[in-house]
mmCIF file of C-alpha atoms (C1' of nucleotides) in Angstrom:
data_model
loop_
_atom_site.group_PDB
_atom_site.id
_atom_site.type_symbol
_atom_site.label_atom_id
_atom_site.label_comp_id
_atom_site.label_asym_id
_atom_site.label_seq_id
_atom_site.Cartn_x
_atom_site.Cartn_y
_atom_site.Cartn_z
ATOM 1 C CA MET A 1 0.326 -0.447 0.265
ATOM 2 C CA GLN A 2 1.827 3.151 -1.488
ATOM 3 C CA THR A 3 0.622 6.957 -1.559
ATOM 4 C CA THR A 4 -0.518 6.610 -5.090
ATOM 5 C CA GLN A 5 -2.458 3.615 -4.625
ATOM 6 C CA MET A 6 -5.294 5.717 -2.582
ATOM 7 C CA LEU A 7 -5.610 8.012 -5.068
ATOM 8 C CA LYS A 8 -7.306 6.404 -7.440
ATOM 9 C CA GLY A 9 -9.639 8.700 -8.872
ATOM 10 C CA ILE A 10 -9.835 11.770 -6.338
ATOM 11 C CA ILE A 11 -6.835 12.368 -9.004
ATOM 12 C CA ASP A 12 -10.102 13.707 -11.520
ATOM 13 C CA GLY A 13 -11.300 15.522 -9.147
ATOM 14 C CA CYS A 14 -7.891 17.417 -8.321
ATOM 15 C CA ILE A 15 -7.410 17.786 -12.138
ATOM 16 C CA LEU A 16 -10.655 19.400 -12.984
ATOM 17 C CA SER A 17 -10.117 21.785 -10.158
ATOM 18 C CA ILE A 18 -6.679 23.004 -10.986
ATOM 19 C CA ILE A 19 -8.763 23.263 -14.629
ATOM 20 C CA GLN A 20 -10.871 25.464 -13.159
ATOM 21 C CA GLU A 21 -8.443 27.958 -11.972
ATOM 22 C CA GLY A 22 -7.555 28.309 -15.751
ATOM 23 C CA GLU A 23 -6.599 26.587 -19.016
ATOM 24 C CA VAL A 24 -3.705 24.264 -18.488
ATOM 25 C CA TYR A 25 -1.720 22.111 -20.766
ATOM 26 C CA GLY A 26 -0.488 18.270 -19.814
ATOM 27 C CA TYR A 27 2.965 19.156 -19.240
ATOM 28 C CA GLU A 28 2.667 21.722 -16.933
ATOM 29 C CA LEU A 29 -0.684 19.894 -15.080
ATOM 30 C CA ALA A 30 2.155 17.528 -14.010
ATOM 31 C CA SER A 31 4.228 20.184 -12.622
ATOM 32 C CA LYS A 32 1.813 21.587 -10.688
ATOM 33 C CA LEU A 33 0.569 18.396 -9.050
ATOM 34 C CA ASP A 34 3.907 18.260 -7.995
ATOM 35 C CA ASP A 35 4.084 21.855 -6.273
ATOM 36 C CA TYR A 36 0.625 20.355 -4.622
ATOM 37 C CA GLY A 37 2.475 17.417 -2.913
ATOM 38 C CA PHE A 38 1.291 14.956 -5.556
ATOM 39 C CA GLU A 39 5.476 14.094 -6.456
ATOM 40 C CA SER A 40 4.290 10.504 -8.393
ATOM 41 C CA PHE A 41 2.415 10.827 -10.975
ATOM 42 C CA SER A 42 4.453 10.560 -14.439
ATOM 43 C CA GLU A 43 2.970 11.471 -17.599
ATOM 44 C CA GLY A 44 2.068 8.281 -18.497
ATOM 45 C CA THR A 45 -0.734 9.012 -15.820
ATOM 46 C CA ILE A 46 -2.170 12.019 -16.053
ATOM 47 C CA TYR A 47 -2.493 11.571 -19.651
ATOM 48 C CA PRO A 48 -4.315 9.115 -20.155
ATOM 49 C CA ILE A 49 -6.975 10.898 -17.165
ATOM 50 C CA LEU A 50 -6.811 14.226 -19.501
ATOM 51 C CA ILE A 51 -8.437 11.824 -22.346
ATOM 52 C CA ARG A 52 -10.718 9.867 -20.753
ATOM 53 C CA LEU A 53 -12.263 13.609 -19.108
ATOM 54 C CA GLN A 54 -12.179 14.477 -22.677
ATOM 55 C CA LYS A 55 -13.797 11.398 -23.781
ATOM 56 C CA ASP A 56 -16.509 12.414 -21.242
ATOM 57 C CA LYS A 57 -17.333 15.491 -22.344
ATOM 58 C CA LEU A 58 -15.683 17.069 -19.162
ATOM 59 C CA ILE A 59 -13.138 18.873 -20.298
ATOM 60 C CA GLN A 60 -12.319 20.778 -24.173
ATOM 61 C CA SER A 61 -9.261 20.928 -25.785
ATOM 62 C CA THR A 62 -7.747 23.359 -27.906
ATOM 63 C CA LEU A 63 -3.928 23.637 -29.555
ATOM 64 C CA LYS A 64 -1.804 26.582 -28.750
ATOM 65 C CA LYS A 65 2.064 27.186 -30.378
ATOM 66 C CA SER A 66 4.825 27.054 -27.732
ATOM 67 C CA THR A 67 7.297 29.091 -27.330
ATOM 68 C CA ALA A 68 9.580 26.438 -27.194
ATOM 69 C CA GLY A 69 8.874 22.892 -28.409
ATOM 70 C CA PRO A 70 5.487 21.167 -30.347
ATOM 71 C CA LYS A 71 2.085 22.844 -29.374
ATOM 72 C CA ARG A 72 0.492 22.954 -26.174
ATOM 73 C CA LYS A 73 -3.094 21.489 -25.370
ATOM 74 C CA TYR A 74 -4.446 23.342 -23.943
ATOM 75 C CA TYR A 75 -7.907 22.290 -21.839
ATOM 76 C CA SER A 76 -10.478 23.967 -19.623
ATOM 77 C CA LEU A 77 -14.051 22.605 -18.471
ATOM 78 C CA THR A 78 -17.209 21.846 -19.778
ATOM 79 C CA GLU A 79 -19.972 22.765 -18.619
ATOM 80 C CA LYS A 80 -20.371 19.583 -17.449
ATOM 81 C CA GLY A 81 -17.218 19.439 -16.014
ATOM 82 C CA GLU A 82 -17.742 22.455 -13.710
ATOM 83 C CA GLY A 83 -21.877 20.146 -12.351
ATOM 84 C CA GLU A 84 -18.532 17.292 -11.890
ATOM 85 C CA LEU A 85 -16.219 18.940 -10.205
ATOM 86 C CA ALA A 86 -19.037 20.618 -7.974
ATOM 87 C CA SER A 87 -20.512 17.120 -7.225
ATOM 88 C CA PHE A 88 -16.988 16.278 -6.505
ATOM 89 C CA HIS A 89 -16.785 18.975 -4.189
ATOM 90 C CA MET A 90 -19.164 17.303 -1.592
ATOM 91 C CA ARG A 91 -18.532 13.366 -2.877
ATOM 92 C CA TRP A 92 -14.582 14.666 -1.500
ATOM 93 C CA ASN A 93 -16.279 15.866 1.586
ATOM 94 C CA GLN A 94 -18.290 13.268 2.842
ATOM 95 C CA LEU A 95 -15.421 10.904 2.422
ATOM 96 C CA SER A 96 -13.108 12.856 3.682
ATOM 97 C CA ASN A 97 -15.640 13.335 6.395
ATOM 98 C CA THR A 98 -15.692 9.748 7.052
ATOM 99 C CA VAL A 99 -12.594 9.223 7.287
ATOM 100 C CA ASN A 100 -11.453 11.839 9.584
ATOM 101 C CA GLN A 101 -14.479 9.827 12.064
ATOM 102 C CA ILE A 102 -12.983 6.396 11.792
ATOM 103 C CA LEU A 103 -9.404 7.807 12.379
ATOM 104 C CA HIS A 104 -10.071 9.821 15.257
ATOM 105 C CA LYS A 105 -12.751 7.515 16.551
ATOM 106 C CA GLY A 106 -10.404 6.710 20.184
ATOM 107 C CA GLU A 107 -9.336 10.791 20.519
ATOM 108 C CA MET B 1 -16.922 8.235 -11.996
ATOM 109 C CA GLN B 2 -18.866 7.536 -8.582
ATOM 110 C CA THR B 3 -18.234 8.205 -4.877
ATOM 111 C CA THR B 4 -17.010 4.249 -4.425
ATOM 112 C CA GLN B 5 -13.990 4.963 -7.170
ATOM 113 C CA MET B 6 -12.003 6.945 -5.247
ATOM 114 C CA LEU B 7 -11.796 4.969 -1.985
ATOM 115 C CA LYS B 8 -9.500 2.729 -3.770
ATOM 116 C CA GLY B 9 -6.729 1.885 -0.967
ATOM 117 C CA ILE B 10 -8.434 4.213 1.799
ATOM 118 C CA ILE B 11 -10.123 1.411 2.253
ATOM 119 C CA ASP B 12 -7.291 -0.696 3.693
ATOM 120 C CA GLY B 13 -6.753 2.251 5.848
ATOM 121 C CA CYS B 14 -9.744 2.313 7.414
ATOM 122 C CA ILE B 15 -10.072 -1.665 7.907
ATOM 123 C CA LEU B 16 -7.065 -1.562 9.875
ATOM 124 C CA SER B 17 -8.035 1.699 11.859
ATOM 125 C CA ILE B 18 -11.754 -0.138 12.833
ATOM 126 C CA ILE B 19 -10.078 -3.333 14.040
ATOM 127 C CA GLN B 20 -7.398 -1.622 16.241
ATOM 128 C CA GLU B 21 -10.225 -0.269 18.225
ATOM 129 C CA GLY B 22 -10.942 -4.031 18.776
ATOM 130 C CA GLU B 23 -11.361 -7.578 17.026
ATOM 131 C CA VAL B 24 -13.998 -7.479 14.430
ATOM 132 C CA TYR B 25 -15.397 -10.193 11.920
ATOM 133 C CA GLY B 26 -16.096 -9.779 8.530
ATOM 134 C CA TYR B 27 -19.334 -9.590 8.487
ATOM 135 C CA GLU B 28 -19.997 -7.512 11.711
ATOM 136 C CA LEU B 29 -17.252 -5.095 9.498
ATOM 137 C CA ALA B 30 -19.322 -4.523 6.703
ATOM 138 C CA SER B 31 -22.078 -3.341 8.974
ATOM 139 C CA LYS B 32 -19.929 -0.889 10.763
ATOM 140 C CA LEU B 33 -18.258 0.267 7.146
ATOM 141 C CA ASP B 34 -21.824 1.113 6.451
ATOM 142 C CA ASP B 35 -22.728 3.041 9.807
ATOM 143 C CA TYR B 36 -19.830 4.867 8.991
ATOM 144 C CA GLY B 37 -21.106 6.379 5.552
ATOM 145 C CA PHE B 38 -19.706 3.328 3.307
ATOM 146 C CA GLU B 39 -22.675 2.610 2.067
ATOM 147 C CA SER B 40 -21.333 0.684 -1.520
ATOM 148 C CA PHE B 41 -19.809 -1.939 0.213
ATOM 149 C CA SER B 42 -20.332 -5.163 -0.106
ATOM 150 C CA GLU B 43 -18.901 -8.505 1.403
ATOM 151 C CA GLY B 44 -17.650 -9.076 -2.529
ATOM 152 C CA THR B 45 -15.281 -6.306 -1.508
ATOM 153 C CA ILE B 46 -14.520 -6.421 2.182
ATOM 154 C CA TYR B 47 -13.207 -10.042 2.682
ATOM 155 C CA PRO B 48 -11.097 -10.156 -0.340
ATOM 156 C CA ILE B 49 -9.703 -7.245 1.368
ATOM 157 C CA LEU B 50 -9.527 -9.276 4.765
ATOM 158 C CA ILE B 51 -7.483 -12.235 3.108
ATOM 159 C CA ARG B 52 -4.922 -9.233 1.224
ATOM 160 C CA LEU B 53 -4.241 -8.005 4.321
ATOM 161 C CA GLN B 54 -3.710 -11.191 6.598
ATOM 162 C CA LYS B 55 -1.287 -12.511 3.492
ATOM 163 C CA ASP B 56 0.402 -9.017 3.815
ATOM 164 C CA LYS B 57 1.163 -9.873 7.952
ATOM 165 C CA LEU B 58 -1.494 -6.518 8.619
ATOM 166 C CA ILE B 59 -3.553 -9.041 10.394
ATOM 167 C CA GLN B 60 -4.021 -11.848 12.261
ATOM 168 C CA SER B 61 -7.193 -13.876 13.097
ATOM 169 C CA THR B 62 -8.620 -16.804 15.431
ATOM 170 C CA LEU B 63 -12.155 -18.104 14.336
ATOM 171 C CA LYS B 64 -14.651 -18.006 17.356
ATOM 172 C CA LYS B 65 -17.734 -20.209 17.824
ATOM 173 C CA SER B 66 -20.599 -18.042 16.667
ATOM 174 C CA THR B 67 -24.330 -17.609 18.932
ATOM 175 C CA ALA B 68 -25.948 -18.201 15.442
ATOM 176 C CA GLY B 69 -24.614 -19.578 12.463
ATOM 177 C CA PRO B 70 -20.899 -20.152 11.198
ATOM 178 C CA LYS B 71 -17.990 -19.751 12.975
ATOM 179 C CA ARG B 72 -16.659 -16.557 12.638
ATOM 180 C CA LYS B 73 -13.250 -15.392 11.935
ATOM 181 C CA TYR B 74 -12.475 -12.553 13.977
ATOM 182 C CA TYR B 75 -9.282 -10.317 13.028
ATOM 183 C CA SER B 76 -6.621 -8.236 15.040
ATOM 184 C CA LEU B 77 -3.386 -5.873 14.344
ATOM 185 C CA THR B 78 -0.653 -7.820 14.329
ATOM 186 C CA GLU B 79 2.710 -5.073 15.057
ATOM 187 C CA LYS B 80 3.378 -4.830 11.760
ATOM 188 C CA GLY B 81 -0.533 -3.665 11.021
ATOM 189 C CA GLU B 82 0.189 -1.267 13.781
ATOM 190 C CA GLY B 83 3.162 -0.264 11.624
ATOM 191 C CA GLU B 84 1.176 -0.315 8.789
ATOM 192 C CA LEU B 85 -1.940 1.621 9.964
ATOM 193 C CA ALA B 86 0.385 4.295 11.673
ATOM 194 C CA SER B 87 1.960 5.331 8.357
ATOM 195 C CA PHE B 88 -1.273 5.390 6.673
ATOM 196 C CA HIS B 89 -2.197 7.877 8.168
ATOM 197 C CA MET B 90 -0.197 9.836 7.998
ATOM 198 C CA ARG B 91 -0.525 9.495 3.976
ATOM 199 C CA TRP B 92 -3.992 10.037 4.715
ATOM 200 C CA ASN B 93 -2.996 13.463 6.386
ATOM 201 C CA GLN B 94 -1.187 14.448 3.145
ATOM 202 C CA LEU B 95 -3.335 14.085 1.090
ATOM 203 C CA SER B 96 -6.340 15.449 2.629
ATOM 204 C CA ASN B 97 -4.325 18.402 2.955
ATOM 205 C CA THR B 98 -3.636 18.412 -0.342
ATOM 206 C CA VAL B 99 -6.493 18.096 -1.748
ATOM 207 C CA ASN B 100 -8.350 20.737 0.827
ATOM 208 C CA GLN B 101 -5.660 22.859 -0.789
ATOM 209 C CA ILE B 102 -6.494 22.507 -4.423
ATOM 210 C CA LEU B 103 -10.259 22.830 -3.790
ATOM 211 C CA HIS B 104 -10.145 25.692 -2.114
ATOM 212 C CA LYS B 105 -7.606 26.913 -3.487
ATOM 213 C CA GLY B 106 -9.868 30.413 -4.699
ATOM 214 C CA GLU B 107 -11.229 30.693 -1.479
ATOM 215 C "C1'" DG C 1 23.671 18.589 -37.221
ATOM 216 C "C1'" DA C 2 23.990 17.398 -32.205
ATOM 217 C "C1'" DG C 3 21.999 18.460 -27.899
ATOM 218 C "C1'" DT C 4 18.696 19.662 -24.852
ATOM 219 C "C1'" DA C 5 14.337 21.377 -23.370
ATOM 220 C "C1'" DT C 6 10.049 21.074 -24.701
ATOM 221 C "C1'" DA C 7 5.331 18.470 -25.216
ATOM 222 C "C1'" DC C 8 2.487 15.066 -26.198
ATOM 223 C "C1'" DC C 9 0.800 9.747 -26.315
ATOM 224 C "C1'" DT C 10 1.029 4.295 -26.730
ATOM 225 C "C1'" DT C 11 1.464 0.090 -25.308
ATOM 226 C "C1'" DG C 12 1.430 -3.434 -21.359
ATOM 227 C "C1'" DT C 13 1.232 -5.139 -16.416
ATOM 228 C "C1'" DT C 14 -0.810 -5.140 -11.902
ATOM 229 C "C1'" DT C 15 -3.968 -3.721 -8.136
ATOM 230 C "C1'" DT C 16 -8.703 -2.824 -7.158
ATOM 231 C "C1'" DA C 17 -13.561 -2.673 -6.757
ATOM 232 C "C1'" DC C 18 -17.491 -5.228 -6.630
ATOM 233 C "C1'" DA C 19 -21.634 -7.747 -8.623
ATOM 234 C "C1'" DA C 20 -22.526 -12.101 -8.114
ATOM 235 C "C1'" DG C 21 -23.290 -16.028 -6.780
ATOM 236 C "C1'" DA C 22 -21.806 -20.505 -4.220
ATOM 237 C "C1'" DT C 23 -21.448 -22.545 0.400
ATOM 238 C "C1'" DA C 24 -22.630 -23.922 5.236
ATOM 239 C "C1'" DG C 25 -23.870 -23.629 9.880
ATOM 240 C "C1'" DC C 26 -27.745 -22.745 13.493
ATOM 241 C "C1'" DT C 27 -32.243 -21.971 15.605
ATOM 242 C "C1'" DA C 28 -36.592 -22.130 15.359
ATOM 243 C "C1'" DA C 29 -41.308 -23.644 13.054
ATOM 244 C "C1'" DC C 30 -44.368 -26.610 11.410
ATOM 245 C "C1'" DG D 1 -36.788 -33.904 9.960
ATOM 246 C "C1'" DT D 2 -37.220 -30.619 6.899
ATOM 247 C "C1'" DT D 3 -38.621 -25.981 5.410
ATOM 248 C "C1'" DA D 4 -37.500 -21.061 5.884
ATOM 249 C "C1'" DG D 5 -34.014 -17.275 7.248
ATOM 250 C "C1'" DC D 6 -30.651 -15.499 9.415
ATOM 251 C "C1'" DT D 7 -26.102 -15.411 9.483
ATOM 252 C "C1'" DA D 8 -21.120 -15.942 8.043
ATOM 253 C "C1'" DT D 9 -17.256 -16.817 4.908
ATOM 254 C "C1'" DC D 10 -15.291 -17.383 0.328
ATOM 255 C "C1'" DT D 11 -14.793 -17.058 -5.063
ATOM 256 C "C1'" DT D 12 -15.330 -16.296 -9.845
ATOM 257 C "C1'" DG D 13 -15.176 -12.990 -13.496
ATOM 258 C "C1'" DT D 14 -15.327 -8.086 -15.114
ATOM 259 C "C1'" DA D 15 -14.314 -3.324 -15.623
ATOM 260 C "C1'" DA D 16 -11.049 -0.060 -14.406
ATOM 261 C "C1'" DA D 17 -7.361 2.539 -12.522
ATOM 262 C "C1'" DA D 18 -2.690 3.893 -11.944
ATOM 263 C "C1'" DC D 19 1.285 3.718 -13.585
ATOM 264 C "C1'" DA D 20 6.585 2.469 -15.400
ATOM 265 C "C1'" DA D 21 8.874 2.782 -19.240
ATOM 266 C "C1'" DG D 22 9.797 3.241 -23.648
ATOM 267 C "C1'" DG D 23 8.142 5.917 -28.063
ATOM 268 C "C1'" DT D 24 7.324 10.923 -31.240
ATOM 269 C "C1'" DA D 25 8.092 14.944 -32.616
ATOM 270 C "C1'" DT D 26 8.869 20.694 -32.140
ATOM 271 C "C1'" DA D 27 12.021 23.811 -31.014
ATOM 272 C "C1'" DC D 28 15.969 26.514 -30.294
ATOM 273 C "C1'" DT D 29 20.773 26.992 -29.367
ATOM 274 C "C1'" DC D 30 25.519 26.354 -29.735
#
DNA sequence: GAGTATACCTTGTTTTACAAGATAGCTAAC
DNA sequence: GTTAGCTATCTTGTAAAACAAGGTATACTC
């Protein structure tokens, strides 16, 4: 049981939340997640999630020139994505309350 | 993306925590988790996890007679399990801080 | 034109969550 | 004594997720 194995599904919500703050592209997202403390997210994790989120119509993308390197694919939230993010907020609150209750029962 | 899909790996820690409070058997654990708010954990989820935790030597079991029905397999934490639980506490705190930071960035 | 950094994507493996169903013990009622 | 119902555990099979590893391509600098 490692840190990263706890995150399944939660990353989706975090990614949606970061995208909501402003358009980002995958490569940038990887370093943002790293800054936040998610150290173990390689691009092999992030790109498939972005593709899945777009397939589910939660995010949309536009290509823009990079200052150095190939074109960047910038993502932004769709309306459906905003709804999903709001729903994730509630699920996360409930989850974290439940887990905290279990972990701190005896205190 | 449903509630239960966020829980991967976290349930392990919650189960360890509940077992630490006192010996429990699988069937009882299912209803305890339900009481705490994890509504969607069937026995098909819980028993395989118990088996895995025991295989990893984090918990140990003893059979005891039931008042009604077949014998119950009571689980308790091993020393290794207590270490893992402590480690889970830290991982959970870090995770929940990180996620809360991301979700409440703009507030 | 070689090297380096940027940027994206794919493949294959392992683990997880879970639904569904199999198995079996005990008690009570009939 | 057998049926019904609750208790209790376990197995099988499926789908999805996380990830490591590797592949491809663009642009800048020297």
